């Protein structure tokens, strides 16, 4: 079977290598991308080496024609423009697998909604999210992830074809909850990094409990199943996002506290803007997200903001 992977960042490149264990894979990146240029020149990055049989390509049309299974792994905020480019080519009948997490800032749209709006052809769409870091997978340390779609047959097809010893795939049945849960865990990860930076890591247990409740309320308000917040897409990804040294969102939050720059992608920094928009649209209280937003964008002093967060008025835990 052929598989196309679009995106030569850390996760996209790993997925290309992962899929190449059983399939013929074409990995497509932009010619001007430093990630792509380095892969062409060295056939490796900081985390892995490309197998000889894996094909590198910069021509999007060739990559789309290579397979009926198209994996997309790029920044969430670039997805709409990218899908508008894809729509110029014939992709009828193909299955698009979104291996990425985020919410569009300008609209508050979920990623699958963006794809459906911009690729105006008869396609299948699913999301593949959950815990795991490239560094661990490359050491053959396994983990569990979840696949979800608005079409159960598409979900089952992906789970059956792509589940393996290193990544065990579970069947999702709530694409709203799965997507919102996956995106929002990055914001909770930034908050965890802020606690680490302040020497308050012992509060991360409370952050996990309250973060999951906060996200569950939003998922329910948006029409999803609030239990999804306690599944693999959100709570199940907390260890990898709130505690791991590999977590870019956690490191971003810690660096903010320390006043240090962080150059790698922390998707939660964009997602939190979208969450403020959704909080107002659906009239849902998101205190952790609001605190993270205020620290990043309103220059609120972190110690004060986080102290106020944990000193909020007493409420029943599951109000």
XYZ file of C-alpha atoms in Angstrom:
319
model
C 0.000 0.000 0.000
C 1.143 3.554 -0.749
C 0.980 6.357 1.831
C 1.626 10.070 1.337
C 2.741 12.275 4.217
C 2.512 16.054 3.813
C 4.741 17.971 6.213
C 8.431 17.493 7.052
C 8.412 18.713 10.635
C 9.290 16.475 13.562
C 5.984 14.607 13.690
C 5.344 14.378 9.962
C 8.794 12.975 9.294
C 8.389 10.408 12.046
C 5.022 9.306 10.675
C 6.583 8.838 7.255
C 9.236 6.591 8.796
C 6.622 4.742 10.865
C 4.385 4.064 7.870
C 7.365 2.997 5.755
C 7.812 -0.075 7.972
C 4.870 -1.690 6.174
C 4.131 0.569 3.213
C 5.663 2.531 0.351
C 5.791 6.153 1.518
C 6.289 9.522 -0.142
C 7.141 12.409 2.204
C 6.352 15.816 0.747
C 7.710 19.166 1.932
C 8.173 22.685 0.644
C 11.409 23.292 -1.260
C 12.039 26.464 0.755
C 11.602 24.655 4.083
C 14.817 24.146 6.056
C 13.438 20.863 7.377
C 12.903 19.600 3.842
C 16.272 20.871 2.611
C 18.089 19.104 5.449
C 16.251 15.860 4.762
C 17.205 16.037 1.076
C 20.843 16.757 1.926
C 21.405 14.454 4.892
C 18.441 12.023 4.870
C 18.062 12.613 8.617
C 17.079 15.164 11.251
C 17.738 15.515 14.983
C 15.546 12.526 15.784
C 15.775 9.926 13.026
C 17.285 8.742 9.754
C 15.117 8.166 6.696
C 15.077 4.619 5.313
C 16.458 4.289 1.792
C 13.117 3.329 0.272
C 11.285 6.422 1.558
C 10.710 8.907 -1.275
C 11.206 12.648 -0.723
C 9.196 14.989 -2.946
C 8.460 18.709 -3.135
C 5.835 18.533 -5.890
C 2.423 18.540 -4.186
C 0.574 17.141 -7.201
C 2.930 14.152 -7.425
C 2.540 13.540 -3.703
C -1.257 13.636 -3.883
C -1.278 11.251 -6.860
C 1.011 8.782 -5.101
C -1.574 7.422 -2.657
C -5.217 7.291 -1.621
C -4.164 7.859 2.007
C -2.923 11.387 2.632
C -1.458 12.193 6.050
C -1.249 15.914 6.896
C 1.055 17.109 9.671
C 1.611 20.865 9.576
C 0.883 23.871 11.794
C -2.853 24.172 12.435
C -2.905 27.855 11.475
C -1.569 27.020 8.002
C -4.133 24.317 7.272
C -6.794 26.395 5.480
C -4.393 27.884 2.927
C -2.758 24.494 2.424
C -6.088 22.784 1.759
C -7.018 25.493 -0.731
C -3.887 24.488 -2.638
C -4.832 20.818 -2.419
C -8.301 21.545 -3.786
C -6.731 22.580 -7.102
C -5.957 18.907 -7.776
C -8.197 15.873 -8.206
C -8.367 14.149 -4.820
C -11.814 12.615 -5.107
C -12.174 9.416 -3.094
C -8.976 9.926 -1.094
C -8.754 9.702 2.694
C -7.126 12.587 4.544
C -5.658 11.764 7.959
C -5.045 14.824 10.134
C -2.141 14.002 12.438
C -2.063 17.444 14.006
C -3.715 19.362 16.828
C -5.130 22.844 17.041
C -8.064 25.192 16.475
C -8.083 27.955 13.867
C -7.647 31.276 15.655
C -9.577 33.462 13.206
C -12.720 31.275 13.144
C -12.574 28.879 16.099
C -13.042 26.039 13.600
C -11.911 22.487 14.230
C -9.367 21.137 11.750
C -11.688 18.604 10.118
C -14.195 21.405 9.515
C -11.512 23.446 7.751
C -10.670 20.532 5.455
C -14.328 19.912 4.653
C -14.880 23.601 3.874
C -11.842 24.036 1.653
C -11.476 20.732 -0.211
C -14.757 20.777 -2.088
C -14.527 17.217 -3.353
C -15.763 13.784 -2.302
C -13.133 12.913 0.302
C -12.892 11.079 3.611
C -11.516 12.872 6.670
C -10.285 11.537 9.982
C -8.068 12.697 12.830
C -5.258 10.725 14.474
C -4.240 12.168 17.847
C -3.106 11.229 21.331
C 0.058 10.839 23.379
C 3.539 10.084 22.111
C 6.856 11.690 21.308
C 9.144 10.960 18.380
C 12.072 10.505 20.762
C 10.245 7.683 22.575
C 8.783 5.996 19.506
C 12.222 5.858 17.885
C 13.368 3.856 20.927
C 10.458 1.458 20.282
C 8.648 2.668 23.414
C 4.970 2.060 22.567
C 1.934 4.236 23.178
C -1.790 4.388 22.411
C -3.506 6.906 20.149
C -7.043 7.425 18.862
C -8.531 7.765 15.380
C -11.848 9.552 14.922
C -14.091 10.611 12.061
C -17.671 11.505 11.314
C -17.771 8.231 9.363
C -17.282 5.051 11.413
C -16.241 3.052 8.330
C -13.373 5.483 7.705
C -12.297 5.231 11.344
C -12.265 1.430 11.236
C -10.365 1.389 7.942
C -7.545 3.518 9.363
C -7.391 1.628 12.670
C -7.217 -1.737 10.908
C -4.629 -0.680 8.338
C -2.272 1.415 10.468
C -2.312 0.086 14.032
C 0.971 -1.577 14.997
C 3.211 -2.699 17.831
C 4.570 0.788 18.508
C 1.330 2.732 18.056
C -1.868 0.982 19.095
C -4.870 2.781 17.646
C -8.207 3.032 19.420
C -11.581 3.746 17.813
C -13.022 7.174 18.517
C -16.725 7.979 18.196
C -16.863 11.692 19.010
C -14.897 13.766 16.540
C -15.872 17.046 18.218
C -14.571 15.908 21.598
C -11.514 14.235 20.112
C -10.436 17.333 18.191
C -11.175 19.830 20.957
C -9.522 17.585 23.536
C -6.387 17.164 21.443
C -6.037 20.882 20.779
C -6.691 22.077 24.308
C -4.224 19.744 26.001
C -1.466 21.931 24.545
C -2.824 24.928 26.462
C -2.877 22.924 29.685
C 0.689 21.907 28.822
C 1.749 25.564 28.699
C 0.158 26.112 32.110
C 2.098 23.117 33.448
C 5.338 24.588 32.151
C 4.536 27.855 33.896
C 4.074 25.978 37.172
C 7.424 24.251 36.621
C 9.074 27.609 36.009
C 7.664 28.965 39.268
C 8.698 25.905 41.272
C 5.052 24.911 41.743
C 5.154 21.528 40.008
C 3.226 19.907 42.853
C 0.152 21.787 41.618
C 0.175 19.904 38.307
C -2.077 17.201 39.750
C -4.739 19.814 40.488
C -4.110 21.366 37.075
C -4.793 18.013 35.421
C -8.053 17.490 37.280
C -9.353 21.010 36.741
C -8.046 21.204 33.184
C -9.948 18.090 32.161
C -13.143 19.452 33.736
C -12.706 22.786 31.956
C -12.272 21.108 28.596
C -15.141 18.690 29.244
C -17.507 21.649 29.730
C -16.430 23.167 26.424
C -16.775 19.882 24.537
C -20.306 19.414 25.900
C -21.288 22.984 24.973
C -20.034 22.421 21.425
C -22.159 19.300 21.004
C -19.600 16.620 21.816
C -19.402 14.013 24.564
C -17.769 15.511 27.656
C -16.302 12.084 28.496
C -13.933 12.545 25.557
C -11.928 14.930 27.738
C -10.968 11.931 29.856
C -9.842 9.833 26.901
C -6.643 9.490 24.895
C -7.009 12.762 23.012
C -6.857 14.907 26.157
C -6.309 13.432 29.641
C -4.481 10.480 28.117
C -2.001 12.914 26.559
C -1.229 14.774 29.794
C 1.857 12.768 30.725
C 3.442 13.530 27.363
C 2.443 17.197 27.482
C 2.496 18.267 31.140
C 5.488 16.281 32.370
C 7.738 15.174 29.522
C 11.048 16.876 28.841
C 10.182 16.476 25.149
C 6.972 18.545 25.379
C 7.358 21.754 23.388
C 4.280 23.344 24.958
C 5.459 22.626 28.491
C 8.895 23.996 27.657
C 7.330 27.099 26.094
C 5.430 27.813 29.310
C 8.505 27.276 31.462
C 10.596 29.571 29.269
C 8.011 32.353 29.545
C 8.438 32.294 33.329
C 12.214 32.286 33.008
C 12.177 35.078 30.429
C 13.879 32.888 27.840
C 13.040 32.690 24.142
C 11.726 29.449 22.690
C 11.991 29.016 18.918
C 10.177 25.701 18.379
C 6.470 25.397 17.583
C 4.184 25.484 20.641
C 0.748 25.051 19.091
C -0.983 25.883 22.378
C 0.106 29.513 22.119
C -2.194 29.917 19.114
C -4.870 27.548 20.372
C -5.427 29.593 23.527
C -6.506 32.552 21.369
C -9.139 30.344 19.753
C -10.277 29.088 23.156
C -10.987 32.610 24.363
C -13.131 33.069 21.254
C -14.985 29.781 21.881
C -15.416 30.598 25.575
C -17.345 33.718 24.631
C -19.260 32.074 21.775
C -20.473 29.140 23.887
C -20.621 30.994 27.229
C -18.282 28.500 28.918
C -15.951 29.475 31.753
C -12.353 28.495 30.885
C -10.294 29.869 33.793
C -7.054 28.022 33.033
C -7.124 29.026 29.377
C -7.924 32.629 30.325
C -4.995 32.675 32.759
C -2.574 31.351 30.133
C -3.881 33.891 27.638
C -3.479 36.780 30.086
C 0.101 35.800 30.905
C 1.141 35.428 27.248
C -0.768 38.263 25.608
C -1.801 40.719 28.335
C 1.533 40.701 30.179
C -0.111 39.762 33.472
C 2.479 38.803 36.094
C 2.528 34.962 36.127
C 2.828 34.542 39.897
C -0.192 36.780 40.456
C -2.288 35.231 37.674
C -1.627 31.626 38.713
C -2.186 32.429 42.394
C -5.577 33.934 41.557
C -6.405 30.843 39.511
C -5.932 28.554 42.504
C -7.648 31.005 44.879
C -10.922 31.173 42.947
C -14.237 31.038 44.769
C -15.058 27.626 46.220
C -17.346 25.526 44.010
C -18.398 21.908 43.930
C -15.755 19.913 42.053
C -18.163 18.752 39.341
C -20.409 21.779 39.102
